[in-house]
Short mmCIF file of N, CA and C in Angstrom, two decimals:
data_model
loop_
_atom_site.label_atom_id
_atom_site.label_comp_id
_atom_site.label_asym_id
_atom_site.label_seq_id
_atom_site.Cartn_x
_atom_site.Cartn_y
_atom_site.Cartn_z
N MET A 1 78.25 -1.52 45.85
CA MET A 1 79.53 -1.17 46.45
C MET A 1 79.46 0.28 46.92
N GLU A 2 79.90 0.53 48.15
CA GLU A 2 79.90 1.88 48.72
C GLU A 2 81.19 2.61 48.33
N THR A 3 81.09 3.92 48.21
CA THR A 3 82.26 4.76 47.90
C THR A 3 82.61 5.56 49.14
N ILE A 4 83.89 5.60 49.46
CA ILE A 4 84.38 6.37 50.60
C ILE A 4 85.37 7.40 50.09
N LYS A 5 85.10 8.66 50.37
CA LYS A 5 86.03 9.72 50.02
C LYS A 5 87.13 9.73 51.06
N ILE A 6 88.39 9.85 50.60
CA ILE A 6 89.52 9.78 51.52
C ILE A 6 90.51 10.90 51.21
N GLN A 7 91.10 11.43 52.26
CA GLN A 7 92.16 12.42 52.15
C GLN A 7 93.38 11.85 52.87
N TYR A 8 94.53 11.87 52.21
CA TYR A 8 95.77 11.40 52.82
C TYR A 8 96.56 12.60 53.34
N LEU A 9 97.28 12.39 54.43
CA LEU A 9 98.08 13.45 55.04
C LEU A 9 99.09 14.01 54.04
N ASP A 10 99.74 13.12 53.31
CA ASP A 10 100.69 13.54 52.28
C ASP A 10 100.93 12.37 51.32
N ASP A 11 101.73 12.59 50.30
CA ASP A 11 101.94 11.58 49.26
C ASP A 11 102.81 10.40 49.70
N SER A 12 103.45 10.51 50.86
CA SER A 12 104.31 9.42 51.32
C SER A 12 103.54 8.35 52.10
N ILE A 13 102.27 8.60 52.40
CA ILE A 13 101.45 7.62 53.11
C ILE A 13 101.01 6.56 52.11
N GLU A 14 101.26 5.29 52.44
CA GLU A 14 100.84 4.21 51.54
C GLU A 14 99.32 4.19 51.47
N LYS A 15 98.81 4.02 50.26
CA LYS A 15 97.37 4.04 50.02
C LYS A 15 96.71 2.80 50.62
N LEU A 16 95.45 2.95 51.05
CA LEU A 16 94.72 1.84 51.64
C LEU A 16 94.34 0.81 50.59
N THR A 17 94.51 -0.46 50.95
CA THR A 17 94.13 -1.56 50.06
C THR A 17 93.72 -2.76 50.91
N TYR A 18 92.94 -3.63 50.29
CA TYR A 18 92.66 -4.92 50.91
C TYR A 18 93.88 -5.80 50.74
N ILE A 19 94.08 -6.73 51.66
CA ILE A 19 95.09 -7.77 51.47
C ILE A 19 94.36 -8.94 50.84
N ASP A 20 94.54 -9.10 49.54
CA ASP A 20 93.76 -10.07 48.76
C ASP A 20 93.69 -11.44 49.40
N GLY A 21 92.46 -11.92 49.59
CA GLY A 21 92.21 -13.27 50.05
C GLY A 21 92.47 -13.52 51.52
N LYS A 22 92.94 -12.53 52.26
CA LYS A 22 93.29 -12.77 53.66
C LYS A 22 92.27 -12.22 54.65
N SER A 23 91.65 -11.09 54.34
CA SER A 23 90.75 -10.46 55.31
C SER A 23 89.92 -9.39 54.64
N ASP A 24 88.77 -9.08 55.23
CA ASP A 24 88.00 -7.94 54.74
C ASP A 24 88.25 -6.70 55.60
N TRP A 25 89.19 -6.80 56.54
CA TRP A 25 89.65 -5.63 57.29
C TRP A 25 90.72 -4.94 56.46
N ILE A 26 90.91 -3.63 56.68
CA ILE A 26 91.90 -2.86 55.93
C ILE A 26 92.91 -2.30 56.92
N ASP A 27 94.19 -2.54 56.64
CA ASP A 27 95.25 -2.06 57.54
C ASP A 27 95.41 -0.56 57.47
N LEU A 28 95.71 0.03 58.63
CA LEU A 28 96.06 1.45 58.75
C LEU A 28 97.50 1.54 59.23
N ARG A 29 98.18 2.57 58.81
CA ARG A 29 99.61 2.73 59.08
C ARG A 29 99.89 4.00 59.87
N SER A 30 100.98 3.99 60.58
CA SER A 30 101.42 5.21 61.24
C SER A 30 101.82 6.22 60.18
N ALA A 31 101.41 7.47 60.35
CA ALA A 31 101.75 8.53 59.40
C ALA A 31 103.03 9.27 59.79
N VAL A 32 103.57 8.93 60.97
CA VAL A 32 104.74 9.61 61.49
C VAL A 32 105.62 8.61 62.24
N ASP A 33 106.87 8.96 62.46
CA ASP A 33 107.73 8.18 63.33
C ASP A 33 107.36 8.51 64.77
N VAL A 34 107.26 7.48 65.60
CA VAL A 34 106.85 7.64 67.00
C VAL A 34 107.83 6.89 67.89
N THR A 35 108.28 7.55 68.95
CA THR A 35 109.08 6.91 69.98
C THR A 35 108.34 7.06 71.30
N LEU A 36 108.09 5.92 71.96
CA LEU A 36 107.40 5.94 73.25
C LEU A 36 108.22 5.14 74.25
N LYS A 37 108.28 5.63 75.47
CA LYS A 37 108.88 4.90 76.58
C LYS A 37 107.79 4.10 77.29
N ALA A 38 108.18 3.03 77.94
CA ALA A 38 107.21 2.22 78.71
C ALA A 38 106.43 3.14 79.64
N GLY A 39 105.12 3.00 79.64
CA GLY A 39 104.26 3.79 80.50
C GLY A 39 103.76 5.09 79.89
N GLU A 40 104.18 5.39 78.67
CA GLU A 40 103.73 6.63 78.02
C GLU A 40 102.50 6.39 77.16
N PHE A 41 101.66 7.42 77.09
CA PHE A 41 100.50 7.45 76.22
C PHE A 41 100.85 8.24 74.96
N GLY A 42 100.29 7.82 73.83
CA GLY A 42 100.49 8.58 72.60
C GLY A 42 99.29 8.48 71.69
N LEU A 43 99.10 9.50 70.87
CA LEU A 43 98.11 9.47 69.80
C LEU A 43 98.87 9.31 68.49
N ILE A 44 98.71 8.18 67.85
CA ILE A 44 99.45 7.92 66.62
C ILE A 44 98.60 8.35 65.43
N HIS A 45 99.10 9.29 64.67
CA HIS A 45 98.41 9.81 63.49
C HIS A 45 98.39 8.71 62.42
N LEU A 46 97.22 8.43 61.89
CA LEU A 46 97.07 7.36 60.89
C LEU A 46 97.08 7.88 59.46
N GLY A 47 97.23 9.18 59.27
CA GLY A 47 97.45 9.73 57.94
C GLY A 47 96.26 9.79 57.02
N VAL A 48 95.06 9.52 57.55
CA VAL A 48 93.86 9.55 56.71
C VAL A 48 92.72 10.29 57.40
N ALA A 49 91.89 10.89 56.58
CA ALA A 49 90.59 11.41 56.99
C ALA A 49 89.62 10.88 55.94
N MET A 50 88.42 10.48 56.35
CA MET A 50 87.48 9.88 55.41
C MET A 50 86.08 10.42 55.60
N GLN A 51 85.32 10.34 54.53
CA GLN A 51 83.89 10.64 54.59
C GLN A 51 83.17 9.32 54.35
N LEU A 52 82.71 8.71 55.45
CA LEU A 52 82.02 7.43 55.37
C LEU A 52 80.60 7.65 54.85
N PRO A 53 80.03 6.64 54.21
CA PRO A 53 78.64 6.77 53.75
C PRO A 53 77.70 6.98 54.94
N LYS A 54 76.62 7.71 54.71
CA LYS A 54 75.61 7.93 55.75
C LYS A 54 75.09 6.58 56.23
N GLY A 55 74.97 6.43 57.55
CA GLY A 55 74.47 5.18 58.12
C GLY A 55 75.55 4.15 58.40
N TYR A 56 76.82 4.54 58.26
CA TYR A 56 77.93 3.63 58.51
C TYR A 56 78.89 4.23 59.53
N GLU A 57 79.68 3.36 60.15
CA GLU A 57 80.73 3.78 61.08
C GLU A 57 81.92 2.86 60.87
N ALA A 58 83.10 3.35 61.25
CA ALA A 58 84.33 2.55 61.16
C ALA A 58 84.68 2.03 62.54
N HIS A 59 85.10 0.78 62.61
CA HIS A 59 85.60 0.18 63.84
C HIS A 59 87.11 0.00 63.66
N VAL A 60 87.89 0.66 64.51
CA VAL A 60 89.35 0.63 64.42
C VAL A 60 89.89 -0.17 65.60
N VAL A 61 90.67 -1.22 65.30
CA VAL A 61 91.24 -2.09 66.33
C VAL A 61 92.70 -2.41 65.99
N PRO A 62 93.48 -2.86 66.98
CA PRO A 62 94.86 -3.25 66.68
C PRO A 62 94.91 -4.45 65.74
N ARG A 63 96.00 -4.58 65.01
CA ARG A 63 96.26 -5.81 64.26
C ARG A 63 96.66 -6.88 65.27
N SER A 64 96.56 -8.13 64.90
CA SER A 64 96.90 -9.20 65.85
C SER A 64 98.37 -9.16 66.26
N SER A 65 99.23 -8.59 65.43
CA SER A 65 100.67 -8.54 65.74
C SER A 65 101.11 -7.22 66.36
N THR A 66 100.20 -6.29 66.59
CA THR A 66 100.59 -4.96 67.07
C THR A 66 101.32 -5.02 68.40
N TYR A 67 100.79 -5.76 69.36
CA TYR A 67 101.47 -5.82 70.66
C TYR A 67 102.83 -6.51 70.53
N LYS A 68 102.86 -7.63 69.82
CA LYS A 68 104.12 -8.38 69.65
C LYS A 68 105.19 -7.51 68.99
N ASN A 69 104.81 -6.79 67.95
CA ASN A 69 105.79 -6.02 67.18
C ASN A 69 106.17 -4.70 67.83
N PHE A 70 105.24 -4.06 68.54
CA PHE A 70 105.49 -2.70 69.02
C PHE A 70 105.30 -2.50 70.52
N GLY A 71 104.73 -3.48 71.22
CA GLY A 71 104.56 -3.34 72.67
C GLY A 71 103.56 -2.29 73.08
N ILE A 72 102.59 -2.02 72.21
CA ILE A 72 101.55 -1.03 72.53
C ILE A 72 100.19 -1.70 72.55
N ILE A 73 99.29 -1.11 73.35
CA ILE A 73 97.89 -1.53 73.33
C ILE A 73 97.05 -0.30 73.03
N GLN A 74 95.93 -0.51 72.39
CA GLN A 74 95.01 0.58 72.07
C GLN A 74 94.20 0.90 73.31
N THR A 75 94.24 2.14 73.75
CA THR A 75 93.64 2.48 75.04
C THR A 75 92.12 2.47 75.04
N ASN A 76 91.48 2.68 73.90
CA ASN A 76 90.02 2.60 73.87
C ASN A 76 89.56 1.25 73.33
N HIS A 77 90.48 0.34 73.11
CA HIS A 77 90.24 -1.05 72.70
C HIS A 77 89.57 -1.19 71.35
N CYS A 78 88.59 -0.38 71.06
CA CYS A 78 87.97 -0.33 69.73
C CYS A 78 87.54 1.11 69.50
N GLY A 79 88.15 1.75 68.53
CA GLY A 79 87.77 3.11 68.21
C GLY A 79 86.59 3.09 67.25
N ILE A 80 85.59 3.91 67.54
CA ILE A 80 84.42 4.03 66.66
C ILE A 80 84.44 5.41 66.03
N ILE A 81 84.45 5.45 64.72
CA ILE A 81 84.44 6.72 63.98
C ILE A 81 83.14 6.77 63.20
N ASP A 82 82.29 7.75 63.54
CA ASP A 82 81.00 7.82 62.85
C ASP A 82 81.10 8.66 61.58
N ASN A 83 80.05 8.61 60.78
CA ASN A 83 80.08 9.26 59.47
C ASN A 83 80.06 10.79 59.55
N THR A 84 79.79 11.36 60.72
CA THR A 84 79.81 12.82 60.83
C THR A 84 81.22 13.36 61.07
N TYR A 85 82.18 12.49 61.38
CA TYR A 85 83.58 12.87 61.58
C TYR A 85 84.24 12.84 60.20
N CYS A 86 84.00 13.89 59.40
CA CYS A 86 84.37 13.81 57.98
C CYS A 86 84.94 15.10 57.42
N GLY A 87 85.38 16.02 58.28
CA GLY A 87 85.93 17.28 57.80
C GLY A 87 87.38 17.15 57.38
N PRO A 88 87.93 18.18 56.74
CA PRO A 88 89.31 18.12 56.25
C PRO A 88 90.35 18.04 57.37
N ASN A 89 89.95 18.33 58.62
CA ASN A 89 90.88 18.21 59.75
C ASN A 89 90.49 17.09 60.70
N ASP A 90 89.56 16.23 60.29
CA ASP A 90 89.12 15.12 61.14
C ASP A 90 89.98 13.89 60.85
N TRP A 91 91.26 14.01 61.20
CA TRP A 91 92.22 12.93 60.97
C TRP A 91 91.97 11.77 61.91
N TRP A 92 92.28 10.59 61.45
CA TRP A 92 92.15 9.39 62.28
C TRP A 92 93.43 9.20 63.08
N TYR A 93 93.26 8.82 64.35
CA TYR A 93 94.38 8.55 65.25
C TYR A 93 94.13 7.24 65.98
N MET A 94 95.21 6.65 66.48
CA MET A 94 95.11 5.47 67.34
C MET A 94 95.67 5.86 68.70
N PRO A 95 94.84 5.90 69.75
CA PRO A 95 95.35 6.20 71.09
C PRO A 95 96.00 4.94 71.68
N VAL A 96 97.26 5.05 72.10
CA VAL A 96 97.99 3.87 72.56
C VAL A 96 98.70 4.11 73.89
N TYR A 97 98.98 3.01 74.55
CA TYR A 97 99.76 3.00 75.78
C TYR A 97 100.91 2.02 75.55
N ALA A 98 102.14 2.47 75.81
CA ALA A 98 103.32 1.63 75.59
C ALA A 98 103.62 0.81 76.85
N LEU A 99 103.72 -0.49 76.68
CA LEU A 99 104.08 -1.38 77.79
C LEU A 99 105.58 -1.66 77.82
N ARG A 100 106.29 -1.25 76.79
CA ARG A 100 107.76 -1.31 76.76
C ARG A 100 108.24 -0.15 75.89
N ASP A 101 109.50 0.19 75.96
CA ASP A 101 110.06 1.21 75.07
C ASP A 101 109.88 0.72 73.64
N THR A 102 109.48 1.62 72.76
CA THR A 102 109.21 1.19 71.39
C THR A 102 109.43 2.31 70.39
N GLN A 103 109.65 1.91 69.15
CA GLN A 103 109.71 2.84 68.03
C GLN A 103 108.77 2.33 66.95
N ILE A 104 107.97 3.23 66.43
CA ILE A 104 107.06 2.93 65.33
C ILE A 104 107.46 3.87 64.20
N HIS A 105 107.63 3.31 63.03
CA HIS A 105 108.09 4.11 61.90
C HIS A 105 106.94 4.45 60.96
N LYS A 106 107.10 5.53 60.27
CA LYS A 106 106.10 5.94 59.29
C LYS A 106 105.83 4.78 58.33
N ASN A 107 104.56 4.51 58.09
CA ASN A 107 104.05 3.45 57.22
C ASN A 107 104.09 2.06 57.84
N ASP A 108 104.48 1.93 59.13
CA ASP A 108 104.31 0.64 59.82
C ASP A 108 102.82 0.39 59.99
N ARG A 109 102.39 -0.83 59.70
CA ARG A 109 100.99 -1.21 59.88
C ARG A 109 100.75 -1.46 61.37
N ILE A 110 99.86 -0.67 61.99
CA ILE A 110 99.66 -0.80 63.44
C ILE A 110 98.23 -1.13 63.83
N CYS A 111 97.27 -0.86 62.96
CA CYS A 111 95.88 -1.17 63.30
C CYS A 111 95.11 -1.46 62.02
N GLN A 112 93.84 -1.75 62.18
CA GLN A 112 93.01 -2.10 61.03
C GLN A 112 91.59 -1.60 61.28
N PHE A 113 90.83 -1.50 60.20
CA PHE A 113 89.45 -1.05 60.36
C PHE A 113 88.54 -1.78 59.39
N ARG A 114 87.26 -1.71 59.72
CA ARG A 114 86.21 -2.16 58.82
C ARG A 114 85.03 -1.23 58.98
N ILE A 115 84.19 -1.21 57.98
CA ILE A 115 83.01 -0.36 57.99
C ILE A 115 81.81 -1.22 58.34
N GLU A 116 80.98 -0.73 59.26
CA GLU A 116 79.78 -1.44 59.69
C GLU A 116 78.57 -0.51 59.58
N LYS A 117 77.41 -1.09 59.31
CA LYS A 117 76.18 -0.30 59.33
C LYS A 117 75.89 0.09 60.77
N ASN A 118 75.32 1.28 60.95
CA ASN A 118 74.92 1.72 62.29
C ASN A 118 73.86 0.77 62.84
N GLN A 119 73.86 0.65 64.14
CA GLN A 119 72.85 -0.18 64.81
C GLN A 119 71.47 0.40 64.55
N PRO A 120 70.49 -0.44 64.30
CA PRO A 120 69.13 0.09 64.11
C PRO A 120 68.60 0.66 65.42
N GLU A 121 67.60 1.52 65.33
CA GLU A 121 66.99 2.08 66.53
C GLU A 121 66.33 0.95 67.33
N LEU A 122 66.55 0.95 68.63
CA LEU A 122 66.02 -0.09 69.51
C LEU A 122 65.02 0.50 70.49
N VAL A 123 64.10 -0.33 70.91
CA VAL A 123 63.16 0.03 71.98
C VAL A 123 63.39 -0.98 73.09
N PHE A 124 63.57 -0.51 74.32
CA PHE A 124 63.78 -1.39 75.45
C PHE A 124 62.47 -1.55 76.22
N GLU A 125 62.06 -2.80 76.37
CA GLU A 125 60.82 -3.11 77.08
C GLU A 125 61.18 -3.74 78.42
N GLU A 126 60.85 -3.06 79.52
CA GLU A 126 61.18 -3.58 80.85
C GLU A 126 60.27 -4.76 81.17
N THR A 127 60.91 -5.84 81.67
CA THR A 127 60.17 -7.07 81.97
C THR A 127 60.98 -7.91 82.94
N GLU A 128 60.42 -8.99 83.43
CA GLU A 128 61.12 -10.00 84.22
C GLU A 128 61.53 -11.10 83.23
N LEU A 129 62.81 -11.36 83.08
CA LEU A 129 63.27 -12.34 82.10
C LEU A 129 62.88 -13.76 82.51
N GLN A 130 62.48 -14.57 81.53
CA GLN A 130 62.01 -15.94 81.77
C GLN A 130 62.85 -16.99 81.07
N GLY A 131 63.97 -16.59 80.45
CA GLY A 131 64.81 -17.55 79.73
C GLY A 131 65.50 -18.53 80.67
N ILE A 132 66.16 -19.53 80.10
CA ILE A 132 66.92 -20.50 80.88
C ILE A 132 68.12 -19.80 81.51
N ASP A 133 68.31 -19.99 82.81
CA ASP A 133 69.40 -19.35 83.55
C ASP A 133 70.69 -20.12 83.33
N ARG A 134 71.71 -19.46 82.77
CA ARG A 134 73.00 -20.12 82.51
C ARG A 134 73.94 -20.05 83.69
N GLY A 135 73.61 -19.31 84.73
CA GLY A 135 74.46 -19.26 85.92
C GLY A 135 75.32 -18.02 86.03
N GLY A 136 75.15 -17.05 85.19
CA GLY A 136 75.88 -15.80 85.32
C GLY A 136 77.23 -15.82 84.63
N ILE A 137 77.98 -14.75 84.81
CA ILE A 137 79.27 -14.57 84.11
C ILE A 137 80.25 -15.68 84.51
N GLY A 138 80.95 -16.18 83.50
CA GLY A 138 81.94 -17.24 83.74
C GLY A 138 81.35 -18.61 83.93
N SER A 139 80.09 -18.80 83.59
CA SER A 139 79.41 -20.06 83.88
C SER A 139 79.80 -21.21 82.97
N THR A 140 80.50 -20.95 81.86
CA THR A 140 80.86 -22.07 80.97
C THR A 140 82.20 -22.69 81.35
N GLY A 141 82.88 -22.18 82.35
CA GLY A 141 84.12 -22.81 82.83
C GLY A 141 85.32 -22.42 82.01
N THR A 142 86.43 -23.13 82.21
CA THR A 142 87.68 -22.82 81.53
C THR A 142 88.10 -23.87 80.51
N LYS A 143 87.42 -25.00 80.46
CA LYS A 143 87.82 -26.07 79.52
C LYS A 143 86.69 -26.47 78.63
#
């Protein structure tokens, strides 16, 4: 089991936990109240800074209900936080774009993360591919 050192913005931020039996992703919450108008960009403070184990990175994505509940989308679609982003001021944020007027309250669950091992070092060998041709993008159809 890996250990992750964590710093919370303040004592009012709900502590991170697994949702037993439902997922191995961990929910992140807004650390502040946020009001956004349709068409506005915002950085939502997630109230945590962490020191990930060497060789790991965090993948931060919206929860499945984030758009339905708040009308926001994550502008980088998947945030990657590497293990070197670990100082006392390296707070985690979620960059969002509001598609409707919205209010997000402190401790609302807005995104989730999981820890992944870094990709191994790769070597690219230039060649002419000989595999079976599937027909390019969109080749499997719609049904």
